[in-house]
Short mmCIF file of N, CA, C and O in Angstrom, two decimals:
data_model
loop_
_atom_site.label_atom_id
_atom_site.label_comp_id
_atom_site.label_asym_id
_atom_site.label_seq_id
_atom_site.Cartn_x
_atom_site.Cartn_y
_atom_site.Cartn_z
N MET Z 1 37.57 50.00 14.27
CA MET Z 1 37.38 50.63 14.91
C MET Z 1 39.19 50.70 15.59
O MET Z 1 39.14 50.02 16.27
N THR Z 2 39.75 52.38 15.91
CA THR Z 2 40.53 52.06 16.84
C THR Z 2 40.58 52.31 18.30
O THR Z 2 38.95 52.37 18.64
N ASN Z 3 41.17 51.56 19.33
CA ASN Z 3 40.57 51.39 20.36
C ASN Z 3 40.44 52.58 21.61
O ASN Z 3 39.47 52.69 22.36
N GLU Z 4 40.63 53.37 20.87
CA GLU Z 4 40.53 55.23 21.68
C GLU Z 4 38.87 55.37 21.63
O GLU Z 4 37.79 55.63 22.33
N LYS Z 5 38.46 54.90 20.10
CA LYS Z 5 36.98 55.40 19.64
C LYS Z 5 36.14 54.12 20.02
O LYS Z 5 35.10 54.65 21.08
N ILE Z 6 36.62 52.74 20.84
CA ILE Z 6 35.43 52.01 21.11
C ILE Z 6 35.59 51.83 22.75
O ILE Z 6 34.51 51.87 23.14
N ALA Z 7 36.85 52.80 23.34
CA ALA Z 7 36.69 52.63 24.84
C ALA Z 7 35.53 54.41 24.84
O ALA Z 7 34.95 54.04 25.70
N ALA Z 8 35.31 55.69 23.88
CA ALA Z 8 34.82 56.49 24.08
C ALA Z 8 33.29 55.94 24.17
O ALA Z 8 32.55 56.28 24.67
N ILE Z 9 32.79 55.20 22.80
CA ILE Z 9 31.34 54.70 22.95
C ILE Z 9 31.15 53.81 24.29
O ILE Z 9 30.34 53.78 24.91
N ILE Z 10 32.48 52.59 24.51
CA ILE Z 10 31.77 52.09 25.69
C ILE Z 10 31.13 52.43 26.88
O ILE Z 10 30.40 52.74 27.99
N SER Z 11 32.29 53.89 27.25
CA SER Z 11 31.98 54.94 28.18
C SER Z 11 30.59 55.54 28.25
O SER Z 11 30.27 55.72 29.37
N GLN Z 12 30.47 55.90 27.09
CA GLN Z 12 29.23 56.51 26.98
C GLN Z 12 28.24 55.91 27.42
O GLN Z 12 26.96 56.31 27.79
N VAL Z 13 27.97 54.58 26.56
CA VAL Z 13 26.62 53.60 26.21
C VAL Z 13 26.74 52.36 27.79
O VAL Z 13 25.75 51.56 27.84
N GLY Z 14 27.69 52.49 28.52
CA GLY Z 14 28.21 51.19 29.49
C GLY Z 14 27.17 51.15 30.16
O GLY Z 14 26.25 50.11 30.50
N SER Z 15 25.87 52.31 30.94
CA SER Z 15 25.09 52.33 31.82
C SER Z 15 23.69 52.02 31.26
O SER Z 15 22.93 51.69 32.12
N GLN Z 16 23.39 52.02 29.43
CA GLN Z 16 22.91 51.79 29.05
C GLN Z 16 22.00 50.45 28.48
O GLN Z 16 21.06 49.98 28.10
N ILE Z 17 23.47 49.27 28.49
CA ILE Z 17 23.38 48.22 28.22
C ILE Z 17 23.99 47.41 29.33
O ILE Z 17 24.17 47.83 30.53
N GLY Z 18 23.71 46.06 29.46
CA GLY Z 18 24.11 45.15 30.11
C GLY Z 18 25.39 45.36 29.98
O GLY Z 18 25.89 45.09 29.49
N GLU Z 19 26.03 44.61 31.18
CA GLU Z 19 27.22 44.23 31.58
C GLU Z 19 27.34 43.01 30.73
O GLU Z 19 28.85 42.96 30.12
N THR Z 20 26.77 42.14 30.28
CA THR Z 20 27.18 41.00 29.14
C THR Z 20 27.51 41.33 28.12
O THR Z 20 28.23 40.83 27.06
N ASP Z 21 26.76 42.67 28.54
CA ASP Z 21 26.99 42.68 26.90
C ASP Z 21 28.15 43.85 25.88
O ASP Z 21 28.20 44.16 24.59
N LYS Z 22 28.61 44.32 26.88
CA LYS Z 22 29.83 45.09 26.70
C LYS Z 22 30.92 44.68 26.05
O LYS Z 22 31.82 45.18 25.09
N LEU Z 23 31.36 43.00 26.64
CA LEU Z 23 32.29 42.89 25.79
C LEU Z 23 31.83 42.20 24.22
O LEU Z 23 32.59 42.14 22.88
N THR Z 24 30.68 41.99 23.97
CA THR Z 24 30.00 41.33 22.85
C THR Z 24 30.00 43.01 21.88
O THR Z 24 30.55 43.32 20.36
N LEU Z 25 29.40 44.10 22.71
CA LEU Z 25 29.60 45.53 21.82
C LEU Z 25 31.08 46.08 21.56
O LEU Z 25 31.61 45.72 20.30
N ARG Z 26 31.98 45.27 22.41
CA ARG Z 26 33.47 45.41 21.92
C ARG Z 26 33.75 44.73 20.63
O ARG Z 26 34.51 45.35 19.90
N SER Z 27 33.42 43.67 20.53
CA SER Z 27 33.73 43.06 19.49
C SER Z 27 33.03 43.26 18.25
O SER Z 27 33.98 43.42 17.06
N VAL Z 28 31.77 44.12 18.60
CA VAL Z 28 31.44 44.27 17.19
C VAL Z 28 31.99 45.19 16.60
O VAL Z 28 31.75 45.78 15.43
N LEU Z 29 32.36 46.16 17.32
CA LEU Z 29 32.67 47.39 17.40
C LEU Z 29 33.89 47.54 16.62
O LEU Z 29 34.75 48.62 15.49
N ALA Z 30 35.25 46.50 16.92
CA ALA Z 30 36.03 45.74 16.85
C ALA Z 30 36.16 45.87 15.23
O ALA Z 30 36.92 46.24 14.63
N SER Z 31 35.38 45.29 14.86
CA SER Z 31 34.97 45.06 13.16
C SER Z 31 34.16 46.22 12.13
O SER Z 31 34.17 45.71 11.13
N ALA Z 32 34.06 47.38 13.12
CA ALA Z 32 33.08 47.93 12.53
C ALA Z 32 34.40 49.24 11.89
O ALA Z 32 35.32 49.46 12.27
N ASP Z 33 33.86 50.29 11.25
CA ASP Z 33 34.09 51.39 10.11
C ASP Z 33 34.76 52.21 11.28
O ASP Z 33 33.97 52.48 11.62
N ASP Z 34 35.87 52.97 10.96
CA ASP Z 34 35.88 54.30 11.55
C ASP Z 34 34.72 55.62 11.27
O ASP Z 34 34.60 56.28 11.67
N SER Z 35 34.48 55.42 10.00
CA SER Z 35 33.17 56.21 9.56
C SER Z 35 32.10 56.02 10.25
O SER Z 35 31.55 57.00 9.82
N LYS Z 36 32.12 54.75 11.14
CA LYS Z 36 30.44 54.74 11.49
C LYS Z 36 30.51 55.44 12.89
O LYS Z 36 29.69 55.53 13.70
N TYR Z 37 31.80 55.58 13.64
CA TYR Z 37 31.95 56.27 15.15
C TYR Z 37 30.67 57.52 14.80
O TYR Z 37 29.90 57.61 15.98
N PRO Z 38 30.89 58.52 14.35
CA PRO Z 38 29.45 59.32 14.48
C PRO Z 38 27.71 59.42 14.58
O PRO Z 38 27.40 59.28 15.62
N LEU Z 39 27.86 58.18 13.77
CA LEU Z 39 26.87 57.41 13.69
C LEU Z 39 26.44 56.62 15.29
O LEU Z 39 24.69 57.00 15.62
N ILE Z 40 27.51 56.27 15.60
CA ILE Z 40 27.07 55.01 16.74
C ILE Z 40 26.98 56.17 17.71
O ILE Z 40 26.18 56.13 19.01
N MET Z 41 27.40 57.13 17.74
CA MET Z 41 27.63 57.90 19.00
C MET Z 41 26.18 58.94 19.21
O MET Z 41 25.83 59.15 20.34
N SER Z 42 25.63 59.24 18.18
CA SER Z 42 24.23 59.62 17.80
C SER Z 42 22.90 59.02 18.21
O SER Z 42 22.08 59.39 17.62
N VAL Z 43 23.21 57.71 18.01
CA VAL Z 43 22.30 56.70 18.31
C VAL Z 43 21.37 56.88 19.54
O VAL Z 43 22.04 57.03 20.89
N PRO Z 44 19.94 57.28 19.32
CA PRO Z 44 19.35 57.04 20.66
C PRO Z 44 18.44 55.99 21.64
O PRO Z 44 18.81 55.22 21.05
N LEU Z 45 19.46 56.70 22.76
CA LEU Z 45 19.35 55.00 23.52
C LEU Z 45 17.87 55.20 24.97
O LEU Z 45 17.82 56.50 25.04
N LYS Z 46 17.46 54.49 25.23
CA LYS Z 46 16.11 54.75 26.81
C LYS Z 46 17.06 54.57 27.61
O LYS Z 46 17.93 53.22 27.39
N SER Z 47 16.38 55.09 28.73
CA SER Z 47 17.18 55.06 29.51
C SER Z 47 16.32 53.84 30.98
O SER Z 47 15.36 54.40 30.75
N PRO Z 48 17.24 52.75 31.07
CA PRO Z 48 16.91 52.07 31.79
C PRO Z 48 16.04 52.87 33.01
O PRO Z 48 15.37 52.37 33.51
N THR Z 49 16.75 53.40 33.73
CA THR Z 49 16.69 54.01 35.04
C THR Z 49 14.50 54.54 35.03
O THR Z 49 14.08 54.36 35.73
N THR Z 50 15.04 55.57 33.99
CA THR Z 50 13.42 56.05 33.53
C THR Z 50 12.63 55.11 33.42
O THR Z 50 11.03 54.76 33.83
N THR Z 51 13.24 53.48 32.74
CA THR Z 51 12.17 52.29 32.24
C THR Z 51 11.28 52.23 33.69
O THR Z 51 10.37 51.87 33.78
N LEU Z 52 12.57 51.92 34.98
CA LEU Z 52 12.27 51.85 36.19
C LEU Z 52 11.13 52.15 36.65
O LEU Z 52 10.26 52.06 37.44
N LEU Z 53 11.50 53.60 36.83
CA LEU Z 53 10.81 54.16 37.42
C LEU Z 53 9.48 54.48 36.73
O LEU Z 53 8.60 54.77 37.45
N LEU Z 54 9.46 54.31 35.59
CA LEU Z 54 7.94 54.46 34.73
C LEU Z 54 7.24 53.73 35.20
O LEU Z 54 5.66 53.13 35.16
N SER Z 55 8.12 51.93 35.37
CA SER Z 55 7.10 50.88 35.33
C SER Z 55 6.97 50.65 36.94
O SER Z 55 5.67 49.89 37.14
N ILE Z 56 8.07 51.34 38.12
CA ILE Z 56 7.35 51.22 39.20
C ILE Z 56 5.42 52.29 39.33
O ILE Z 56 4.66 51.48 39.98
N PHE Z 57 5.78 53.63 38.81
CA PHE Z 57 4.87 54.09 39.03
C PHE Z 57 3.56 54.06 38.02
O PHE Z 57 2.18 54.55 38.88
N LEU Z 58 4.04 53.98 37.10
CA LEU Z 58 2.41 54.10 36.04
C LEU Z 58 2.67 52.62 35.18
O LEU Z 58 2.61 52.78 34.12
N GLY Z 59 3.41 51.52 35.75
CA GLY Z 59 3.77 50.36 34.98
C GLY Z 59 1.85 49.68 34.44
O GLY Z 59 2.02 49.27 33.90
N GLY Z 60 0.98 50.08 35.14
CA GLY Z 60 -0.25 48.96 35.47
C GLY Z 60 -0.32 50.45 34.27
O GLY Z 60 -1.58 49.51 33.76
N LEU Z 61 -0.24 51.35 33.72
CA LEU Z 61 -1.04 52.11 32.57
C LEU Z 61 -0.08 51.71 31.35
O LEU Z 61 -0.21 51.89 29.87
N GLY Z 62 0.56 51.00 31.57
CA GLY Z 62 1.89 50.57 30.71
C GLY Z 62 2.37 51.57 29.98
O GLY Z 62 3.24 51.71 28.84
N ALA Z 63 2.91 52.93 31.06
CA ALA Z 63 3.94 53.71 30.65
C ALA Z 63 5.10 52.93 30.16
O ALA Z 63 5.78 53.42 29.19
N ASP Z 64 6.03 51.75 30.69
CA ASP Z 64 6.72 51.48 30.62
C ASP Z 64 7.08 51.31 28.97
O ASP Z 64 7.92 51.30 28.24
N ARG Z 65 5.89 50.56 29.11
CA ARG Z 65 6.25 49.55 27.75
C ARG Z 65 6.24 50.61 26.45
O ARG Z 65 6.67 50.84 25.26
N PHE Z 66 5.26 51.78 26.45
CA PHE Z 66 5.34 52.68 25.46
C PHE Z 66 6.66 53.62 25.68
O PHE Z 66 7.17 53.89 23.95
N TYR Z 67 7.50 54.06 26.62
CA TYR Z 67 7.91 54.81 26.49
C TYR Z 67 9.47 53.47 25.58
O TYR Z 67 9.78 53.98 25.17
N ILE Z 68 9.52 52.83 25.87
CA ILE Z 68 10.91 51.99 25.19
C ILE Z 68 10.30 51.17 23.90
O ILE Z 68 10.94 50.76 23.18
N GLY Z 69 9.06 51.60 23.29
CA GLY Z 69 8.27 51.50 22.05
C GLY Z 69 7.91 49.86 21.77
O GLY Z 69 7.52 49.75 20.45
N ASP Z 70 7.11 49.70 23.02
CA ASP Z 70 6.79 48.15 22.80
C ASP Z 70 4.91 48.66 23.10
O ASP Z 70 4.47 48.35 23.85
N THR Z 71 4.59 49.43 21.28
CA THR Z 71 3.27 49.65 21.57
C THR Z 71 2.56 48.48 21.89
O THR Z 71 0.89 49.07 22.61
N GLY Z 72 2.28 47.73 21.21
CA GLY Z 72 1.49 46.80 21.54
C GLY Z 72 1.23 46.01 22.80
O GLY Z 72 -0.09 45.62 23.23
N VAL Z 73 2.40 45.81 23.37
CA VAL Z 73 2.53 45.23 24.86
C VAL Z 73 1.98 46.07 26.14
O VAL Z 73 1.52 45.94 26.92
N GLY Z 74 2.16 47.84 25.33
CA GLY Z 74 2.00 48.74 26.20
C GLY Z 74 0.39 48.60 26.23
O GLY Z 74 -0.48 48.87 27.12
N VAL Z 75 -0.34 48.91 24.95
CA VAL Z 75 -1.77 48.85 25.22
C VAL Z 75 -2.65 47.35 25.43
O VAL Z 75 -3.74 47.45 26.56
N CYS Z 76 -1.96 46.38 25.52
CA CYS Z 76 -2.16 45.31 26.37
C CYS Z 76 -2.42 45.11 27.06
O CYS Z 76 -3.35 44.98 28.63
N LYS Z 77 -1.09 45.90 28.46
CA LYS Z 77 -0.72 45.86 29.62
C LYS Z 77 -2.26 47.00 29.95
O LYS Z 77 -2.62 46.97 31.05
N LEU Z 78 -1.96 48.54 29.63
CA LEU Z 78 -3.25 49.08 29.42
C LEU Z 78 -4.54 48.54 29.79
O LEU Z 78 -5.36 49.24 30.81
N LEU Z 79 -4.99 47.94 28.64
CA LEU Z 79 -6.50 46.89 28.74
C LEU Z 79 -6.67 45.93 29.85
O LEU Z 79 -7.18 46.16 30.22
N PHE Z 80 -5.50 44.73 29.58
CA PHE Z 80 -5.88 43.86 30.60
C PHE Z 80 -5.18 43.37 31.88
O PHE Z 80 -4.98 42.82 32.16
N GLY Z 81 -3.88 44.38 32.24
CA GLY Z 81 -3.50 44.60 33.65
C GLY Z 81 -3.83 44.35 34.35
O GLY Z 81 -3.55 43.67 35.39
N TRP Z 82 -5.20 45.23 34.61
CA TRP Z 82 -5.52 44.45 35.96
C TRP Z 82 -6.42 43.38 36.42
O TRP Z 82 -6.98 42.73 37.38
N LEU Z 83 -6.77 42.35 35.39
CA LEU Z 83 -7.38 41.30 35.47
C LEU Z 83 -6.30 40.36 35.84
O LEU Z 83 -6.63 38.85 36.14
N THR Z 84 -4.91 40.24 35.78
CA THR Z 84 -3.97 39.64 36.62
C THR Z 84 -4.00 40.49 38.10
O THR Z 84 -3.34 40.06 38.47
N LEU Z 85 -4.90 41.52 38.76
CA LEU Z 85 -4.56 41.42 40.19
C LEU Z 85 -3.19 41.96 40.33
O LEU Z 85 -2.74 41.48 41.23
N GLY Z 86 -2.81 42.46 39.11
CA GLY Z 86 -1.26 43.54 39.54
C GLY Z 86 -0.53 43.03 39.32
O GLY Z 86 0.99 43.21 39.68
N ILE Z 87 -0.52 41.38 39.26
CA ILE Z 87 0.99 40.31 39.19
C ILE Z 87 1.71 40.87 37.66
O ILE Z 87 2.64 41.17 37.82
N TRP Z 88 0.62 41.02 36.53
CA TRP Z 88 1.67 41.56 35.36
C TRP Z 88 2.53 42.69 35.66
O TRP Z 88 3.52 42.97 35.32
N PRO Z 89 1.74 43.77 35.99
CA PRO Z 89 2.88 45.26 36.40
C PRO Z 89 4.04 44.70 37.17
O PRO Z 89 4.82 45.27 36.93
N PHE Z 90 3.63 44.15 37.99
CA PHE Z 90 4.75 43.69 39.32
C PHE Z 90 6.21 43.22 38.54
O PHE Z 90 7.36 43.73 38.59
N VAL Z 91 5.59 41.75 37.88
CA VAL Z 91 6.57 41.28 37.15
C VAL Z 91 7.50 42.09 36.08
O VAL Z 91 8.67 42.22 36.09
N ASP Z 92 6.33 42.84 35.12
CA ASP Z 92 7.34 43.64 34.19
C ASP Z 92 8.22 44.68 34.70
O ASP Z 92 8.63 45.10 33.84
N ILE Z 93 7.70 44.58 36.22
CA ILE Z 93 9.03 46.18 36.17
C ILE Z 93 10.34 45.48 36.01
O ILE Z 93 11.16 46.15 35.32
N PHE Z 94 10.78 44.48 36.87
CA PHE Z 94 11.94 43.35 36.08
C PHE Z 94 12.11 43.21 34.62
O PHE Z 94 13.29 43.28 33.77
N VAL Z 95 11.16 42.88 33.71
CA VAL Z 95 11.15 43.11 32.72
C VAL Z 95 11.62 43.93 31.71
O VAL Z 95 12.33 43.50 30.57
N SER Z 96 11.02 44.50 31.57
CA SER Z 96 10.72 46.24 31.01
C SER Z 96 12.43 47.28 31.15
O SER Z 96 12.99 46.85 30.30
N TYR Z 97 12.58 46.78 32.09
CA TYR Z 97 14.22 47.22 32.74
C TYR Z 97 15.53 46.36 31.81
O TYR Z 97 16.37 47.04 31.08
N LYS Z 98 15.31 45.03 31.61
CA LYS Z 98 15.92 44.40 30.89
C LYS Z 98 16.22 44.84 29.41
O LYS Z 98 16.70 44.53 28.64
N LYS Z 99 14.63 44.86 29.20
CA LYS Z 99 14.09 44.87 27.72
C LYS Z 99 14.91 46.03 27.11
O LYS Z 99 15.06 46.46 25.93
N ALA Z 100 14.81 47.55 28.33
CA ALA Z 100 15.51 48.47 27.62
C ALA Z 100 16.77 48.59 27.11
O ALA Z 100 17.10 49.14 25.97
N ARG Z 101 17.67 47.82 28.34
CA ARG Z 101 18.60 47.29 27.57
C ARG Z 101 19.26 46.65 26.89
O ARG Z 101 19.75 46.80 25.44
N GLN Z 102 18.50 45.49 26.22
CA GLN Z 102 18.42 44.71 25.11
C GLN Z 102 17.89 45.81 23.90
O GLN Z 102 18.37 45.62 23.12
N ILE Z 103 17.14 46.34 24.15
CA ILE Z 103 16.86 47.32 22.77
C ILE Z 103 18.24 48.58 22.34
O ILE Z 103 18.38 48.19 20.99
N ASN Z 104 18.56 48.63 23.31
CA ASN Z 104 19.76 50.14 23.33
C ASN Z 104 21.07 48.70 22.87
O ASN Z 104 21.29 49.77 21.93
N MET Z 105 21.52 47.95 23.07
CA MET Z 105 22.10 46.75 22.37
C MET Z 105 22.20 46.54 20.97
O MET Z 105 22.79 47.00 20.10
N ARG Z 106 20.78 46.28 20.59
CA ARG Z 106 19.80 45.99 19.61
C ARG Z 106 19.96 47.66 18.51
O ARG Z 106 21.16 47.04 17.29
N ASN Z 107 20.06 48.48 19.03
CA ASN Z 107 19.92 50.02 18.26
C ASN Z 107 21.76 49.79 18.12
O ASN Z 107 21.88 50.30 16.99
N ILE Z 108 22.45 49.91 19.02
CA ILE Z 108 23.88 50.04 18.66
C ILE Z 108 24.41 49.51 17.43
O ILE Z 108 25.27 49.39 16.84
N THR Z 109 24.16 48.14 17.83
CA THR Z 109 24.68 46.88 16.93
C THR Z 109 24.17 46.94 15.34
O THR Z 109 24.87 46.93 14.68
N ALA Z 110 22.88 47.10 15.44
CA ALA Z 110 22.43 47.62 13.93
C ALA Z 110 23.53 48.36 13.09
O ALA Z 110 23.33 48.33 11.86
N VAL Z 111 23.56 49.64 13.97
CA VAL Z 111 24.04 51.25 13.50
C VAL Z 111 25.65 50.68 12.79
O VAL Z 111 26.39 50.91 12.01
N ALA Z 112 26.47 50.03 13.91
CA ALA Z 112 27.46 48.82 13.38
C ALA Z 112 27.89 48.19 12.56
O ALA Z 112 28.77 48.35 12.09
N ALA Z 113 26.81 47.75 12.68
CA ALA Z 113 26.98 46.40 11.37
C ALA Z 113 26.85 46.83 10.28
O ALA Z 113 27.12 47.57 9.78
#
C-alpha cells in the first residue's frame, strides 16, 4: 500500500486505536494490497470516548460492554456487578476504554491481512 494511503488511514483511525498500535498498524498496512484500502476505510469502529462515557454513567448496567460487543460480560456485569459493591464497574471504566481500542485494532488488522 502506498504511503499516502497509509497516512490517510492512520489519520482517520488514529484516535480510535492506541498510540503503541499505530506502528504495528503501519507495518501491517505496508504489506497490504492497495485494493483493500476502501475496505479498511469502511471498517466500523467503536468510539473509546463513547465507551468511557457509557462506562462512567451506565457502567453498572453493563452498557459499555454491550456497546463494544462483549455481550457475555455485559450480562454478567448487569446481573452480578452489584455484588462487588461497585468495585467491578469502577475498575471496568479503565478496562473497557482500553478494550474498545483493542477491538478497533483487531478489526482493522483483520481486514488488512
